[in-house]
Amino acid sequence: MQITRYTDYSLRILMYLANKGDTLSTIKEIAQSYQISRNHLMKIVQQLGNKGYLVTIRGKNGGLKLNASPGDINVGRLVRDIEQDLTLVECMGSSNTCVITPVCQLKAVFSEALQAFLSKLDEYTLADLVALKHRAAFIQLLDPG
Amino acid sequence: MQITRYTDYSLRILMYLANKGDTLSTIKEIAQSYQISRNHLMKIVQQLGNKGYLVTIRGKNGGLKLNASPGDINVGRLVRDIEQDLTLVECMGSSNTCVITPVCQLKAVFSEALQAFLSKLDEYTLADLVALKHRAAFIQLLDPG
DNA sequence: CTAAAGATGTATTATGAATGCATCTTTATG
DNA sequence: CATAAAGATGCATTCATAATACATCTTTAG
């Protein structure tokens, strides 16, 4: 059981920006800091922009920043927004072929467990992920130099 | 976010056997009933046998049955036993390369959420998945004929 | 001894995430 | 107005690994 890098990277981008406050950051810079694919980040940033998590500014001197304060960005909400497929077991999805589905309780049980998972994530915001006391260390670790 | 078919099929096998009581079933028969790969089931049965969930009997007239009553087979326990990789995010695994890991709270938050997920599954047993009142319907749906 | 069952190891296929590449659009600035 | 620096977008490719197939071995009832 894993979530996609998409969602993982989404959270990393948001953490990066949370530490930068209102200063604009570029995709290039974030990709270098985390040493991950610039192209991949590009698409994630797009999606985060479309979903309203980011302000993206095109053109020269453009860049990214958060569209809300870290305390207002909920982790559970983000995972629900970004993780495309929360089909834990086949019978939770649309292409299910399992013959016992009509009488099987598996779907109900896993749906409940998924809710418990997401509800726990709902208890946290981006601010919890980048605790203020670690701000300096974060910035140091993310220095691309 | 998905669990593997391995785990999904494991649960299906156990449900099948739960409905058969002490009667032996064969892998071939289960594969036909669910219309899934016999070879794949083979390995899952092996693993379930090794972990003590099944009694497997080789040779002619051999087959499989549960090694415990359905009420004693816990869903959470099974998922922990069978699902190989519970590395939800990169930083939870051994091949993590994320530079901010030392100060990032992502791992802690996702670990907590994973616990909540598994704890919910812990509340159910195989008996809950194959409620007695559905026994007849189950057997009908699983009839390979 | 044979047939029917599970056990085991290796190879292959299929799927989808991850990544790369090429091109377009936007915008500040000289 | 031209240019450079930024994000936006679509298509192609790579890669990882789950899923499946194949081949062979072992066990055991009759």
Coordinates of C-alpha atoms (C1' of nucleotides) in Angstrom, one line a residue:
Chain A
M1 CA 0.0 0.0 0.0
Q2 CA 1.5 3.2 -1.2
I3 CA 0.4 6.6 -2.3
T4 CA 1.8 8.0 -5.5
R5 CA 4.9 10.2 -5.7
Y6 CA 2.5 12.8 -7.1
T7 CA 0.9 13.2 -3.7
D8 CA 4.2 12.8 -1.9
Y9 CA 5.8 15.5 -4.1
S10 CA 2.7 17.7 -3.7
L11 CA 3.2 17.8 0.0
R12 CA 6.9 18.5 -0.4
I13 CA 6.2 21.4 -2.7
L14 CA 3.8 22.8 -0.2
M15 CA 6.3 22.4 2.6
Y16 CA 8.9 24.2 0.6
L17 CA 6.6 27.1 -0.1
A18 CA 5.4 27.2 3.5
N19 CA 9.0 27.9 4.6
K20 CA 9.4 30.7 2.1
G21 CA 6.4 32.7 3.2
D22 CA 5.4 35.3 0.6
T23 CA 8.6 35.1 -1.4
L24 CA 8.1 33.6 -4.9
S25 CA 9.9 30.3 -5.6
T26 CA 10.4 28.7 -9.0
I27 CA 9.8 25.1 -10.1
K28 CA 13.4 24.8 -11.2
E29 CA 14.6 25.8 -7.8
I30 CA 12.3 23.4 -6.0
A31 CA 13.3 20.5 -8.3
Q32 CA 17.0 21.2 -7.6
S33 CA 16.4 21.4 -3.9
Y34 CA 14.7 18.0 -3.7
Q35 CA 16.8 16.6 -6.6
I36 CA 13.7 15.4 -8.4
S37 CA 12.4 15.7 -12.0
R38 CA 11.6 19.3 -13.0
N39 CA 9.1 18.0 -15.6
H40 CA 7.3 15.9 -13.0
L41 CA 7.1 18.8 -10.6
M42 CA 5.7 21.0 -13.4
K43 CA 2.6 18.9 -13.7
I44 CA 2.1 18.7 -10.0
V45 CA 2.4 22.4 -9.7
Q46 CA -0.2 22.8 -12.5
Q47 CA -2.6 20.6 -10.6
L48 CA -1.9 22.3 -7.3
G49 CA -2.6 25.6 -9.0
N50 CA -5.8 24.4 -10.6
K51 CA -7.0 23.1 -7.3
G52 CA -6.4 26.4 -5.6
Y53 CA -3.5 25.5 -3.4
L54 CA -1.0 27.8 -5.2
V55 CA -0.7 31.2 -6.8
T56 CA 1.3 30.7 -10.0
I57 CA 2.7 33.7 -11.8
R58 CA 3.9 33.3 -15.4
G59 CA 6.6 35.2 -17.2
K60 CA 9.8 36.7 -16.1
N61 CA 10.2 37.1 -12.4
G62 CA 7.3 34.7 -12.0
G63 CA 7.0 31.8 -9.6
L64 CA 4.9 30.2 -7.0
K65 CA 3.6 30.8 -3.5
L66 CA 0.9 29.3 -1.3
N67 CA -2.6 30.6 -1.8
A68 CA -3.4 30.2 1.9
S69 CA -1.6 30.1 5.2
P70 CA 0.0 26.8 6.1
G71 CA -2.5 26.4 9.0
D72 CA -5.4 26.5 6.6
I73 CA -4.1 23.8 4.3
N74 CA -5.4 20.4 5.5
V75 CA -3.4 17.3 4.8
G76 CA -6.4 15.0 4.5
R77 CA -8.1 17.3 2.1
L78 CA -5.0 17.5 0.0
V79 CA -4.6 13.7 -0.2
R80 CA -8.3 13.4 -1.2
D81 CA -7.8 16.1 -3.8
I82 CA -4.6 14.8 -5.4
E83 CA -4.4 11.0 -5.0
Q84 CA -6.3 9.9 -8.0
D85 CA -7.2 6.4 -7.1
L86 CA -8.4 5.5 -3.6
T87 CA -9.6 2.1 -4.8
L88 CA -8.1 0.0 -2.0
V89 CA -9.6 -3.3 -3.2
E90 CA -11.0 -4.2 -6.6
C91 CA -14.6 -4.2 -5.4
M92 CA -14.3 -0.5 -4.5
G93 CA -13.7 0.5 -8.1
S94 CA -15.7 0.7 -11.2
S95 CA -14.1 -2.1 -13.1
N96 CA -14.8 -4.7 -10.5
T97 CA -15.4 -8.2 -11.7
C98 CA -15.5 -10.1 -8.4
V99 CA -18.5 -12.4 -8.4
I100 CA -19.3 -12.3 -4.7
T101 CA -19.6 -8.5 -4.5
P102 CA -23.4 -8.6 -3.9
V103 CA -23.0 -10.3 -0.6
C104 CA -19.4 -9.5 0.4
Q105 CA -18.7 -7.1 3.2
L106 CA -15.1 -6.4 2.1
K107 CA -15.9 -3.1 0.4
A108 CA -17.7 -1.8 3.5
V109 CA -14.9 -2.7 5.8
F110 CA -12.2 -1.2 3.7
S111 CA -14.2 1.9 3.1
E112 CA -14.5 2.4 6.8
A113 CA -10.8 1.8 7.2
L114 CA -10.0 4.4 4.5
Q115 CA -12.2 6.9 6.3
A116 CA -10.3 6.3 9.5
F117 CA -7.1 6.9 7.6
L118 CA -8.2 10.1 6.0
S119 CA -9.8 11.3 9.2
K120 CA -6.5 11.0 10.9
L121 CA -4.9 13.1 8.2
D122 CA -7.7 15.6 8.6
E123 CA -6.3 16.3 12.0
Y124 CA -3.1 17.9 10.5
T125 CA -2.3 20.9 8.5
L126 CA 0.7 22.0 6.5
A127 CA 1.8 24.0 9.5
D128 CA 2.1 20.8 11.5
L129 CA 4.4 19.4 8.9
V130 CA 6.8 22.3 9.0
A131 CA 6.9 23.2 12.6
L132 CA 8.2 26.7 13.2
K133 CA 11.0 25.6 15.4
H134 CA 12.5 23.7 12.4
R135 CA 12.2 26.6 10.0
A136 CA 16.0 27.3 9.9
A137 CA 17.0 23.7 9.5
F138 CA 14.4 23.2 6.7
I139 CA 15.8 26.2 4.8
Q140 CA 19.3 24.9 5.2
L141 CA 18.4 21.4 4.0
L142 CA 16.6 22.8 1.0
D143 CA 19.4 25.1 0.0
P144 CA 20.2 24.0 -3.6
G145 CA 23.8 25.3 -3.3
Chain B
M1 CA -3.7 4.1 -2.9
Q2 CA -4.4 0.5 -3.4
I3 CA -3.5 -2.8 -1.8
T4 CA -2.2 -5.5 -4.0
R5 CA -4.4 -8.3 -5.6
Y6 CA -2.3 -10.6 -3.5
T7 CA -4.0 -9.3 -0.4
D8 CA -7.4 -8.9 -2.1
Y9 CA -7.2 -12.5 -3.3
S10 CA -6.0 -13.7 0.1
L11 CA -9.2 -12.4 1.6
R12 CA -11.3 -14.0 -1.2
I13 CA -9.7 -17.4 -0.6
L14 CA -10.4 -17.2 3.1
M15 CA -14.0 -16.1 2.5
Y16 CA -14.4 -19.0 0.1
L17 CA -13.1 -21.5 2.6
A18 CA -15.1 -19.9 5.4
N19 CA -18.3 -20.8 3.5
K20 CA -17.1 -24.4 3.0
G21 CA -16.6 -25.2 6.7
D22 CA -14.5 -28.4 7.1
T23 CA -14.9 -29.5 3.5
L24 CA -11.7 -29.5 1.5
S25 CA -11.5 -27.2 -1.5
T26 CA -9.0 -27.2 -4.3
I27 CA -7.0 -24.3 -5.7
K28 CA -8.4 -25.1 -9.2
E29 CA -11.9 -24.9 -7.9
I30 CA -11.4 -21.6 -6.2
A31 CA -9.7 -20.1 -9.3
Q32 CA -12.6 -21.2 -11.4
S33 CA -15.1 -19.8 -9.0
Y34 CA -13.5 -16.4 -9.0
Q35 CA -12.3 -16.6 -12.6
I36 CA -8.8 -15.6 -11.6
S37 CA -5.3 -17.1 -12.4
R38 CA -4.7 -20.5 -10.9
N39 CA -1.0 -19.9 -10.8
H40 CA -1.4 -16.7 -8.9
L41 CA -3.7 -18.3 -6.4
M42 CA -1.2 -21.1 -6.0
K43 CA 1.4 -18.7 -4.5
I44 CA -1.0 -17.0 -2.3
V45 CA -2.3 -20.3 -0.9
Q46 CA 1.3 -21.2 -0.2
Q47 CA 1.9 -18.0 1.7
L48 CA -1.4 -18.4 3.6
G49 CA -0.4 -21.9 4.4
N50 CA 3.1 -20.9 5.6
K51 CA 1.6 -18.1 7.8
G52 CA -0.8 -20.6 9.4
Y53 CA -4.1 -19.4 8.0
L54 CA -4.7 -22.6 6.1
V55 CA -4.3 -26.4 6.3
T56 CA -3.1 -27.6 3.0
I57 CA -3.1 -31.3 2.1
R58 CA -1.1 -32.5 -0.8
G59 CA -1.7 -35.5 -3.0
K60 CA -4.9 -37.0 -4.4
N61 CA -8.0 -36.0 -2.6
G62 CA -6.0 -33.2 -1.1
G63 CA -7.0 -29.5 -0.8
L64 CA -7.4 -26.6 1.6
K65 CA -9.4 -25.5 4.6
L66 CA -9.1 -22.9 7.2
N67 CA -6.8 -23.5 10.1
A68 CA -9.0 -21.5 12.5
S69 CA -12.7 -20.5 12.8
P70 CA -13.6 -17.4 10.8
G71 CA -14.3 -15.5 14.0
D72 CA -10.6 -16.0 14.9
I73 CA -9.1 -14.7 11.7
N74 CA -8.6 -11.0 12.0
V75 CA -8.7 -8.8 8.9
G76 CA -6.1 -6.2 10.2
R77 CA -3.8 -9.0 11.2
L78 CA -4.1 -10.6 7.8
V79 CA -3.4 -7.4 5.9
R80 CA -0.3 -6.7 8.0
D81 CA 0.8 -10.3 7.4
I82 CA 0.3 -10.4 3.6
E83 CA 0.6 -6.9 2.2
Q84 CA 4.4 -6.7 1.7
D85 CA 4.9 -3.0 1.4
L86 CA 3.2 -0.5 3.8
T87 CA 5.5 2.3 2.7
L88 CA 2.8 5.0 2.2
V89 CA 5.3 7.7 1.4
E90 CA 9.0 7.5 0.4
C91 CA 10.3 8.7 3.7
M92 CA 8.6 5.7 5.5
G93 CA 10.8 3.3 3.5
S94 CA 14.5 2.2 3.5
S95 CA 15.4 3.7 0.2
N96 CA 14.4 7.2 1.1
T97 CA 16.3 10.0 -0.5
C98 CA 14.2 13.0 0.6
V99 CA 16.6 15.7 2.0
I100 CA 14.2 17.2 4.5
T101 CA 13.5 13.9 6.3
P102 CA 15.4 15.0 9.4
V103 CA 13.0 17.8 10.2
C104 CA 9.9 16.8 8.3
Q105 CA 6.8 15.5 10.2
L106 CA 5.3 13.7 7.1
K107 CA 6.4 10.3 8.2
A108 CA 5.0 10.6 11.7
V109 CA 1.6 11.9 10.3
F110 CA 1.3 9.1 7.8
S111 CA 2.4 6.5 10.2
E112 CA -0.4 7.6 12.5
A113 CA -2.9 7.5 9.7
L114 CA -1.7 4.0 8.7
Q115 CA -2.3 2.9 12.3
A116 CA -5.8 4.3 12.3
F117 CA -6.4 2.4 9.0
L118 CA -5.2 -0.9 10.4
S119 CA -6.8 -0.5 13.7
K120 CA -10.2 -0.1 12.0
L121 CA -9.5 -3.4 10.1
D122 CA -8.6 -5.0 13.5
E123 CA -12.2 -4.5 14.5
Y124 CA -13.3 -7.1 11.9
T125 CA -12.9 -10.8 11.5
L126 CA -13.4 -13.1 8.5
A127 CA -16.8 -14.0 10.1
D128 CA -17.9 -10.4 9.6
L129 CA -17.0 -10.6 5.9
V130 CA -19.1 -13.7 5.3
A131 CA -22.2 -13.0 7.4
L132 CA -24.1 -16.2 8.2
K133 CA -27.3 -14.9 6.7
H134 CA -25.5 -14.7 3.3
R135 CA -24.1 -18.2 3.3
A136 CA -26.5 -19.6 0.7
A137 CA -26.1 -16.7 -1.6
F138 CA -22.3 -16.9 -1.3
I139 CA -22.3 -20.5 -2.2
Q140 CA -24.5 -19.9 -5.2
L141 CA -22.3 -17.1 -6.5
L142 CA -19.2 -19.2 -6.1
D143 CA -20.6 -22.2 -7.9
P144 CA -18.2 -22.7 -10.8
G145 CA -20.9 -24.5 -12.9
Chain C
dC1 C1' 2.2 -47.0 -10.9
dT2 C1' -0.7 -43.5 -11.9
dA3 C1' -3.4 -39.5 -11.3
dA4 C1' -4.5 -35.7 -8.6
dA5 C1' -3.3 -32.5 -5.7
dG6 C1' 0.0 -28.8 -3.7
dA7 C1' 5.2 -26.6 -3.9
dT8 C1' 8.6 -24.1 -6.1
dG9 C1' 11.5 -21.4 -9.2
dT10 C1' 12.0 -18.8 -13.4
dA11 C1' 10.3 -16.2 -17.1
dT12 C1' 7.1 -13.2 -19.3
dT13 C1' 3.5 -9.7 -19.7
dA14 C1' 0.8 -5.8 -18.6
dT15 C1' -0.1 -1.7 -16.3
dG16 C1' 0.6 2.7 -14.8
dA17 C1' 3.6 5.8 -12.4
dA18 C1' 7.4 8.5 -13.4
dT19 C1' 10.1 10.9 -16.4
dG20 C1' 11.7 13.2 -20.6
dC21 C1' 11.1 16.1 -24.7
dA22 C1' 9.2 19.6 -27.6
dT23 C1' 6.5 23.4 -28.1
dC24 C1' 3.3 27.1 -26.6
dT25 C1' 2.0 31.1 -23.7
dT26 C1' 2.7 34.8 -20.6
dT27 C1' 5.1 38.8 -18.9
dA28 C1' 9.0 41.9 -17.2
dT29 C1' 12.6 44.5 -18.9
dG30 C1' 16.0 46.8 -21.9
Chain D
dC1 C1' 9.4 45.5 -30.0
dA2 C1' 12.7 41.8 -29.0
dT3 C1' 14.4 38.8 -25.7
dA4 C1' 14.7 36.1 -21.7
dA5 C1' 12.6 33.8 -18.0
dA6 C1' 9.0 31.9 -16.2
dG7 C1' 4.8 28.5 -16.2
dA8 C1' 1.3 25.5 -19.4
dT9 C1' 0.4 21.7 -22.2
dG10 C1' 0.6 17.4 -24.9
dC11 C1' 2.9 13.4 -26.4
dA12 C1' 6.4 9.9 -26.1
dT13 C1' 9.3 7.1 -23.5
dT14 C1' 11.2 4.6 -19.5
dC15 C1' 11.0 1.9 -15.6
dA16 C1' 9.2 -0.6 -11.7
dT17 C1' 6.6 -4.1 -10.2
dA18 C1' 2.4 -6.5 -9.8
dA19 C1' 0.3 -10.1 -12.2
dT20 C1' 0.5 -14.0 -14.8
dA21 C1' 2.3 -18.0 -17.3
dC22 C1' 5.2 -22.0 -17.7
dA23 C1' 7.9 -25.9 -16.3
dT24 C1' 9.1 -29.1 -13.0
dC25 C1' 9.1 -31.2 -8.5
dT26 C1' 6.9 -33.5 -4.5
dT27 C1' 3.4 -35.8 -2.1
dT28 C1' -0.2 -39.2 -1.5
dA29 C1' -4.6 -42.0 -2.3
dG30 C1' -6.1 -45.8 -4.7

